[in-house]
Amino acid sequence: MYKKKIPLRTECGLHLFKEFLSGKWKLMMLFYISEGIVRPGALQKKIAADRRVMNRQLDELLQDGFITKCSYDTKIPRVEYQLTSLGRSLLPLIMSLEKWGENNRAVLEAALAGKQE
């Protein structure tokens, strides 16, 4: 297993947040799972993530206790994810970030356009 060379900083809640929820798709996956998109394939289509990266981040969310995984033993195996109480506790924060993004859409899109030139 990979061992980090830089020690984990826990003196601040923001460091803990970053440690557990850094990842390109983690907050989006939590949001979409809360919206009822619970199958891995549907999540991948919704966020257009690389399957390997998405699976790794789902595994990290599962290991860290933000989601649960329910596997159904059917002829075609099926997997669904659900938020735990820890995952649900993040929803107000995620919704706040989403609202901030919408409220500042024009400025942010202009900044993106400047980066792409």
PDB file of C-alpha atoms in Angstrom:
ATOM      1  CA  MET A   1       0.000   0.000   0.000  1.00  0.00           C
ATOM      2  CA  TYR A   2       1.163   3.516  -0.799  1.00  0.00           C
ATOM      3  CA  LYS A   3       2.532   5.473   2.140  1.00  0.00           C
ATOM      4  CA  LYS A   4       2.613   9.266   1.975  1.00  0.00           C
ATOM      5  CA  LYS A   5       5.973  10.941   2.425  1.00  0.00           C
ATOM      6  CA  ILE A   6       4.470  14.127   3.844  1.00  0.00           C
ATOM      7  CA  PRO A   7       2.832  13.581   7.242  1.00  0.00           C
ATOM      8  CA  LEU A   8      -0.894  14.137   7.602  1.00  0.00           C
ATOM      9  CA  ARG A   9      -1.725  17.505   9.139  1.00  0.00           C
ATOM     10  CA  THR A  10      -4.717  17.358  11.475  1.00  0.00           C
ATOM     11  CA  GLU A  11      -4.450  20.598  13.419  1.00  0.00           C
ATOM     12  CA  CYS A  12      -7.208  22.183  11.348  1.00  0.00           C
ATOM     13  CA  GLY A  13     -10.558  20.908  10.102  1.00  0.00           C
ATOM     14  CA  LEU A  14      -9.767  22.244   6.630  1.00  0.00           C
ATOM     15  CA  HIS A  15      -6.722  19.956   6.431  1.00  0.00           C
ATOM     16  CA  LEU A  16      -8.898  16.984   7.392  1.00  0.00           C
ATOM     17  CA  PHE A  17     -11.527  17.975   4.830  1.00  0.00           C
ATOM     18  CA  LYS A  18      -8.879  18.219   2.103  1.00  0.00           C
ATOM     19  CA  GLU A  19      -7.352  14.897   3.092  1.00  0.00           C
ATOM     20  CA  PHE A  20     -10.620  12.987   2.796  1.00  0.00           C
ATOM     21  CA  LEU A  21     -12.429  14.872   0.051  1.00  0.00           C
ATOM     22  CA  SER A  22      -9.704  15.973  -2.320  1.00  0.00           C
ATOM     23  CA  GLY A  23     -10.240  14.322  -5.635  1.00  0.00           C
ATOM     24  CA  LYS A  24     -11.580  15.660  -8.875  1.00  0.00           C
ATOM     25  CA  TRP A  25     -14.967  13.933  -8.655  1.00  0.00           C
ATOM     26  CA  LYS A  26     -15.675  13.139  -4.992  1.00  0.00           C
ATOM     27  CA  LEU A  27     -17.980  16.066  -4.173  1.00  0.00           C
ATOM     28  CA  MET A  28     -19.826  15.653  -7.476  1.00  0.00           C
ATOM     29  CA  MET A  29     -20.291  11.927  -6.860  1.00  0.00           C
ATOM     30  CA  LEU A  30     -21.692  12.596  -3.383  1.00  0.00           C
ATOM     31  CA  PHE A  31     -24.087  15.167  -4.853  1.00  0.00           C
ATOM     32  CA  TYR A  32     -25.311  12.888  -7.635  1.00  0.00           C
ATOM     33  CA  ILE A  33     -25.686   9.895  -5.315  1.00  0.00           C
ATOM     34  CA  SER A  34     -27.878  12.109  -3.119  1.00  0.00           C
ATOM     35  CA  GLU A  35     -29.932  12.937  -6.237  1.00  0.00           C
ATOM     36  CA  GLY A  36     -30.603   9.235  -6.884  1.00  0.00           C
ATOM     37  CA  ILE A  37     -27.869   8.413  -9.405  1.00  0.00           C
ATOM     38  CA  VAL A  38     -26.576   5.395  -7.518  1.00  0.00           C
ATOM     39  CA  ARG A  39     -25.204   3.042 -10.181  1.00  0.00           C
ATOM     40  CA  PRO A  40     -21.525   3.331 -11.211  1.00  0.00           C
ATOM     41  CA  GLY A  41     -22.295   3.437 -14.936  1.00  0.00           C
ATOM     42  CA  ALA A  42     -24.864   6.200 -14.487  1.00  0.00           C
ATOM     43  CA  LEU A  43     -22.425   8.199 -12.351  1.00  0.00           C
ATOM     44  CA  GLN A  44     -19.743   7.835 -14.997  1.00  0.00           C
ATOM     45  CA  LYS A  45     -22.086   9.084 -17.729  1.00  0.00           C
ATOM     46  CA  LYS A  46     -23.265  12.011 -15.617  1.00  0.00           C
ATOM     47  CA  ILE A  47     -19.835  13.348 -14.680  1.00  0.00           C
ATOM     48  CA  ALA A  48     -17.882  12.062 -17.723  1.00  0.00           C
ATOM     49  CA  ALA A  49     -15.067  10.727 -15.555  1.00  0.00           C
ATOM     50  CA  ASP A  50     -12.490   8.115 -16.441  1.00  0.00           C
ATOM     51  CA  ARG A  51     -13.831   4.791 -15.122  1.00  0.00           C
ATOM     52  CA  ARG A  52     -10.591   3.874 -13.326  1.00  0.00           C
ATOM     53  CA  VAL A  53     -10.344   7.244 -11.566  1.00  0.00           C
ATOM     54  CA  MET A  54     -14.026   7.195 -10.654  1.00  0.00           C
ATOM     55  CA  ASN A  55     -13.815   3.669  -9.226  1.00  0.00           C
ATOM     56  CA  ARG A  56     -10.782   4.610  -7.151  1.00  0.00           C
ATOM     57  CA  GLN A  57     -12.524   7.647  -5.722  1.00  0.00           C
ATOM     58  CA  LEU A  58     -15.688   5.644  -5.020  1.00  0.00           C
ATOM     59  CA  ASP A  59     -13.536   3.091  -3.176  1.00  0.00           C
ATOM     60  CA  GLU A  60     -11.940   5.890  -1.131  1.00  0.00           C
ATOM     61  CA  LEU A  61     -15.362   7.353  -0.257  1.00  0.00           C
ATOM     62  CA  LEU A  62     -16.481   3.865   0.757  1.00  0.00           C
ATOM     63  CA  GLN A  63     -13.370   3.211   2.854  1.00  0.00           C
ATOM     64  CA  ASP A  64     -13.656   6.617   4.557  1.00  0.00           C
ATOM     65  CA  GLY A  65     -17.313   6.061   5.478  1.00  0.00           C
ATOM     66  CA  PHE A  66     -19.055   8.611   3.227  1.00  0.00           C
ATOM     67  CA  ILE A  67     -20.962   6.007   1.193  1.00  0.00           C
ATOM     68  CA  THR A  68     -22.045   2.386   1.408  1.00  0.00           C
ATOM     69  CA  LYS A  69     -22.014  -0.169  -1.393  1.00  0.00           C
ATOM     70  CA  CYS A  70     -24.842  -2.595  -1.936  1.00  0.00           C
ATOM     71  CA  SER A  71     -24.123  -5.514  -4.277  1.00  0.00           C
ATOM     72  CA  TYR A  72     -27.041  -7.485  -5.681  1.00  0.00           C
ATOM     73  CA  ASP A  73     -26.431 -11.121  -6.567  1.00  0.00           C
ATOM     74  CA  THR A  74     -28.488 -11.259  -9.741  1.00  0.00           C
ATOM     75  CA  LYS A  75     -27.804 -12.904 -13.079  1.00  0.00           C
ATOM     76  CA  ILE A  76     -26.104  -9.668 -14.113  1.00  0.00           C
ATOM     77  CA  PRO A  77     -24.360  -8.379 -10.945  1.00  0.00           C
ATOM     78  CA  ARG A  78     -25.569  -4.954  -9.878  1.00  0.00           C
ATOM     79  CA  VAL A  79     -23.981  -2.422  -7.539  1.00  0.00           C
ATOM     80  CA  GLU A  80     -25.562   0.653  -5.978  1.00  0.00           C
ATOM     81  CA  TYR A  81     -24.136   3.305  -3.675  1.00  0.00           C
ATOM     82  CA  GLN A  82     -25.909   5.169  -0.876  1.00  0.00           C
ATOM     83  CA  LEU A  83     -24.807   8.041   1.342  1.00  0.00           C
ATOM     84  CA  THR A  84     -24.079   7.334   4.987  1.00  0.00           C
ATOM     85  CA  SER A  85     -24.981   9.850   7.681  1.00  0.00           C
ATOM     86  CA  LEU A  86     -21.460  11.266   7.299  1.00  0.00           C
ATOM     87  CA  GLY A  87     -22.019  11.680   3.560  1.00  0.00           C
ATOM     88  CA  ARG A  88     -25.446  13.261   4.099  1.00  0.00           C
ATOM     89  CA  SER A  89     -23.901  15.716   6.564  1.00  0.00           C
ATOM     90  CA  LEU A  90     -21.867  17.147   3.649  1.00  0.00           C
ATOM     91  CA  LEU A  91     -24.916  17.941   1.499  1.00  0.00           C
ATOM     92  CA  PRO A  92     -25.521  21.467   2.890  1.00  0.00           C
ATOM     93  CA  LEU A  93     -21.885  22.328   2.172  1.00  0.00           C
ATOM     94  CA  ILE A  94     -22.039  20.835  -1.339  1.00  0.00           C
ATOM     95  CA  MET A  95     -25.277  22.705  -2.058  1.00  0.00           C
ATOM     96  CA  SER A  96     -23.658  25.933  -0.817  1.00  0.00           C
ATOM     97  CA  LEU A  97     -20.718  25.416  -3.167  1.00  0.00           C
ATOM     98  CA  GLU A  98     -23.077  24.688  -6.052  1.00  0.00           C
ATOM     99  CA  LYS A  99     -25.063  27.863  -5.343  1.00  0.00           C
ATOM    100  CA  TRP A 100     -21.842  29.904  -5.147  1.00  0.00           C
ATOM    101  CA  GLY A 101     -20.793  28.532  -8.543  1.00  0.00           C
ATOM    102  CA  GLU A 102     -24.154  29.451 -10.068  1.00  0.00           C
ATOM    103  CA  ASN A 103     -24.112  32.936  -8.518  1.00  0.00           C
ATOM    104  CA  ASN A 104     -20.632  33.591  -9.915  1.00  0.00           C
ATOM    105  CA  ARG A 105     -21.048  31.776 -13.221  1.00  0.00           C
ATOM    106  CA  ALA A 106     -20.274  34.764 -15.488  1.00  0.00           C
ATOM    107  CA  VAL A 107     -17.043  35.674 -13.702  1.00  0.00           C
ATOM    108  CA  LEU A 108     -15.891  32.055 -13.499  1.00  0.00           C
ATOM    109  CA  GLU A 109     -16.673  31.319 -17.161  1.00  0.00           C
ATOM    110  CA  ALA A 110     -14.735  34.448 -18.197  1.00  0.00           C
ATOM    111  CA  ALA A 111     -11.769  33.275 -16.102  1.00  0.00           C
ATOM    112  CA  LEU A 112     -11.958  29.829 -17.743  1.00  0.00           C
ATOM    113  CA  ALA A 113     -12.045  31.382 -21.202  1.00  0.00           C
ATOM    114  CA  GLY A 114      -8.910  33.381 -20.329  1.00  0.00           C
ATOM    115  CA  LYS A 115      -7.093  30.217 -19.246  1.00  0.00           C
ATOM    116  CA  GLN A 116      -7.945  28.397 -22.460  1.00  0.00           C
ATOM    117  CA  GLU A 117      -6.495  31.094 -24.737  1.00  0.00           C
TER     118      GLU A 117
END
